[in-house]
Short mmCIF file of C-alpha atoms in Angstrom, two decimals:
data_model
loop_
_atom_site.label_atom_id
_atom_site.label_comp_id
_atom_site.label_asym_id
_atom_site.label_seq_id
_atom_site.Cartn_x
_atom_site.Cartn_y
_atom_site.Cartn_z
CA MET P 1 70.64 3.01 10.85
CA THR P 2 72.13 -0.60 10.49
CA SER P 3 70.31 -3.28 8.76
CA LEU P 4 69.29 -4.56 12.13
CA ASP P 5 67.59 -1.40 13.00
CA GLN P 6 65.89 -1.25 9.26
CA ALA P 7 64.58 -4.94 9.69
CA GLY P 8 63.06 -4.08 13.03
CA SER P 9 61.45 -1.00 11.68
CA ALA P 10 60.20 -2.88 8.83
CA ARG P 11 58.88 -5.60 11.28
CA TRP P 12 56.95 -2.83 13.64
CA ALA P 13 55.60 -1.21 10.34
CA ALA P 14 54.20 -4.50 9.04
CA LEU P 15 52.84 -5.13 12.41
CA PHE P 16 50.96 -1.95 12.50
CA GLY P 17 49.93 -2.06 9.21
CA ASP P 18 48.61 -5.63 9.75
CA LEU P 19 46.60 -4.58 12.66
CA GLU P 20 44.99 -1.61 10.64
CA ALA P 21 43.95 -3.84 8.02
CA GLN P 22 42.32 -6.06 10.54
CA ALA P 23 40.44 -3.14 11.86
CA ARG P 24 39.53 -2.05 8.53
CA ALA P 25 38.31 -5.53 7.79
CA ARG P 26 36.41 -5.75 11.37
CA SER P 27 34.63 -2.64 10.30
CA ALA P 28 33.69 -3.64 7.04
CA ALA P 29 32.26 -6.75 8.49
CA GLU P 30 30.24 -4.97 11.25
CA ALA P 31 28.83 -2.65 8.66
CA ASP P 32 27.77 -5.31 6.43
CA ALA P 33 26.36 -7.05 9.10
CA LEU P 34 24.03 -3.87 9.95
CA VAL P 35 22.62 -3.75 6.29
CA PRO P 36 20.03 -6.53 6.65
CA GLU P 37 19.22 -5.55 10.33
CA LEU P 38 18.38 -1.84 8.96
CA THR P 39 16.91 -3.17 5.74
CA ARG P 40 14.53 -5.45 8.12
CA ALA P 41 13.84 -2.46 10.63
CA GLU P 42 12.63 -0.54 7.53
CA HIS P 43 10.60 -3.27 6.16
CA ALA P 44 8.88 -3.14 9.61
CA THR P 45 7.61 0.26 9.09
CA MET P 46 6.21 -0.49 5.58
CA LYS P 47 2.12 0.17 5.37
CA VAL P 48 0.36 -1.86 2.38
CA ALA P 49 -1.07 1.74 1.38
CA ASP P 50 2.59 2.83 1.15
CA ARG P 51 3.48 -0.17 -1.11
CA PHE P 52 0.34 0.98 -3.33
CA ARG P 53 1.31 4.56 -3.39
CA ALA P 54 4.85 3.40 -4.85
CA VAL P 55 2.78 1.99 -7.89
CA VAL P 56 0.14 4.82 -8.62
CA GLY P 57 -0.04 4.86 -12.16
CA GLY P 58 0.76 1.06 -12.67
CA ALA P 59 -1.39 -1.98 -13.41
CA VAL P 60 -1.96 -4.19 -10.16
CA THR P 61 -4.45 -7.39 -9.54
CA VAL P 62 -6.29 -7.27 -6.31
CA GLU P 63 -7.83 -10.42 -4.97
CA LEU P 64 -10.41 -9.62 -2.67
CA LEU P 65 -11.60 -11.24 0.31
CA ASP P 66 -14.34 -13.56 -1.63
CA GLY P 67 -11.36 -14.60 -3.61
CA THR P 68 -12.18 -12.59 -6.94
CA PRO P 69 -9.50 -10.79 -8.52
CA LEU P 70 -9.91 -7.15 -9.68
CA ARG P 71 -7.27 -5.79 -12.30
CA GLY P 72 -6.96 -2.24 -12.47
CA VAL P 73 -4.43 1.14 -12.67
CA VAL P 74 -3.77 2.35 -9.19
CA ARG P 75 -5.21 5.92 -9.23
CA GLU P 76 -5.01 7.03 -6.07
CA VAL P 77 -4.25 5.63 -1.97
CA ALA P 78 -5.32 6.67 1.32
CA ASP P 79 -4.45 5.15 4.37
CA GLU P 80 -7.48 2.84 4.37
CA TRP P 81 -8.30 2.53 0.54
CA VAL P 82 -7.05 2.40 -2.86
CA LEU P 83 -8.76 3.59 -6.05
CA LEU P 84 -8.21 1.37 -9.15
CA GLN P 85 -9.20 2.18 -12.61
CA GLY P 86 -10.50 -1.07 -14.37
CA VAL P 87 -8.83 -2.51 -17.33
CA ARG P 88 -9.96 -4.99 -19.84
CA PRO P 89 -11.31 -7.47 -19.48
CA GLU P 90 -12.21 -6.25 -15.97
CA PRO P 91 -15.04 -3.72 -15.91
CA THR P 92 -13.76 -0.23 -16.99
CA GLY P 93 -14.86 1.98 -14.40
CA GLN P 94 -13.23 2.90 -11.37
CA HIS P 95 -13.30 0.66 -8.13
CA LEU P 96 -13.10 1.54 -4.33
CA VAL P 97 -11.46 -0.92 -2.55
CA PRO P 98 -10.93 -0.87 1.27
CA LEU P 99 -7.69 -2.25 2.30
CA GLY P 100 -9.31 -4.31 4.76
CA ALA P 101 -10.94 -6.33 1.80
CA VAL P 102 -7.80 -7.09 0.13
CA VAL P 103 -6.31 -10.57 0.98
CA GLY P 104 -3.27 -10.27 -1.75
CA VAL P 105 -1.93 -8.23 -4.90
CA LEU P 106 0.15 -8.78 -7.64
CA GLY P 107 2.08 -6.10 -9.73
CA LEU P 108 3.57 -4.27 -6.49
CA ALA P 109 7.00 -3.21 -6.20
CA ARG P 110 9.40 -3.81 -3.42
CA GLN P 111 9.62 -0.37 -2.40
CA ALA P 112 7.36 1.83 -0.80
CA ALA P 113 6.60 5.56 -0.87
CA SER P 114 5.25 7.40 2.46
CA ALA P 115 2.24 9.75 2.04
CA THR P 116 2.39 13.14 1.09
CA SER P 117 -0.64 15.07 2.17
CA ARG P 118 -3.23 15.01 4.63
CA ARG P 119 -5.56 13.77 2.21
CA ASP P 120 -3.68 10.24 2.20
CA ALA P 121 -5.08 9.95 5.82
CA LEU P 122 -8.60 10.27 4.68
CA GLY P 123 -11.04 7.31 5.59
CA LEU P 124 -13.37 5.80 3.55
CA GLY P 125 -16.30 8.29 4.43
CA PRO P 126 -14.96 11.17 2.85
CA ALA P 127 -14.21 9.15 -0.47
CA LEU P 128 -17.85 7.56 -0.39
CA ARG P 129 -19.19 11.08 0.64
CA THR P 130 -17.65 12.19 -2.81
CA LEU P 131 -19.78 9.66 -4.62
CA GLN P 132 -22.98 10.57 -2.69
CA ARG P 133 -22.34 14.36 -3.51
CA ASP P 134 -22.08 13.59 -7.35
CA ARG P 135 -24.92 11.08 -7.28
CA VAL P 136 -22.79 8.48 -9.14
CA ARG P 137 -24.74 4.80 -10.04
CA VAL P 138 -22.45 2.60 -7.87
CA THR P 139 -22.46 -1.41 -7.44
CA VAL P 140 -21.62 -2.06 -3.70
CA ARG P 141 -20.27 -5.83 -3.42
CA THR P 142 -20.04 -7.67 -0.06
CA LEU P 143 -19.42 -11.14 0.89
CA GLY P 144 -23.24 -11.31 1.24
CA GLY P 145 -24.22 -10.17 -2.43
CA THR P 146 -24.16 -7.29 -4.46
CA VAL P 147 -26.49 -4.28 -5.07
CA SER P 148 -26.84 -1.22 -7.14
CA GLY P 149 -27.95 2.54 -6.67
CA ARG P 150 -26.80 5.69 -5.56
CA VAL P 151 -25.12 6.45 -2.21
CA ALA P 152 -27.91 8.04 -0.26
CA ARG P 153 -25.88 8.60 3.08
CA VAL P 154 -22.61 8.00 4.60
CA GLY P 155 -22.15 7.51 8.26
CA ARG P 156 -19.04 6.89 10.41
CA ASP P 157 -18.94 3.19 9.80
CA HIS P 158 -21.75 2.28 7.09
CA LEU P 159 -23.33 3.92 3.89
CA ASP P 160 -26.85 3.66 2.95
CA VAL P 161 -27.61 2.33 -0.79
CA ASP P 162 -30.77 3.84 -2.39
CA LEU P 163 -31.57 0.69 -4.50
CA LEU P 164 -32.26 1.34 -8.23
CA ASP P 165 -35.09 -0.77 -8.25
CA ASP P 166 -37.03 1.46 -5.79
CA ARG P 167 -37.06 -1.36 -2.85
CA GLY P 168 -35.74 1.22 -0.63
CA ALA P 169 -32.27 1.68 1.05
CA ARG P 170 -30.00 -0.93 2.04
CA LEU P 171 -27.58 -0.25 5.05
CA VAL P 172 -23.86 -1.48 4.53
CA PRO P 173 -21.53 -1.34 7.14
CA PHE P 174 -17.78 -0.42 5.96
CA SER P 175 -16.54 -3.44 7.36
CA ALA P 176 -18.41 -5.66 4.83
CA LEU P 177 -17.68 -3.67 1.91
CA LEU P 178 -15.35 -5.57 -0.79
CA VAL P 179 -15.48 -3.04 -3.26
CA VAL P 180 -17.30 0.35 -4.51
CA SER P 181 -17.56 0.26 -8.34
CA GLU P 182 -19.24 2.96 -10.81
CA ALA P 183 -22.02 1.24 -11.92
CA PRO P 184 -22.26 0.72 -16.11
#
């Protein structure tokens, strides 16, 4: 092989090497462009409950529809509610918060955790029926005020609270609930 042939081979090798490098760079750029799009698509599937599930055992501050903050440790989460264990200076009992009553949360991580059991799909009714069964004294807070008593009945979309001062019962639609807390 002559030096002219060697120079020609070297040029071809350099050309093919350059084309391969360009193809690798294009492929890497396309992959890099896909990452943000895939991240956005993943975020689009997250639910508020999934964000709470990712911090079970951690402290958060929940801002309710009436503007009041409620600080607590996340104990349980379902698709419609979160159960917080109050921490000082907040009341230290447990607080059942419908997710529809939440307007903001501090302390959630950026990641999410999906539901792991059928119980995660339980609505407010089953959680409130547990309070009814156990005859727990509760404080029920709505935008219209606060009542204390025991959960007497739980319907499909409401609960009845037997008032502690023997004034009868008060019906509270689930849509009006801000928080149901263990009464001190």
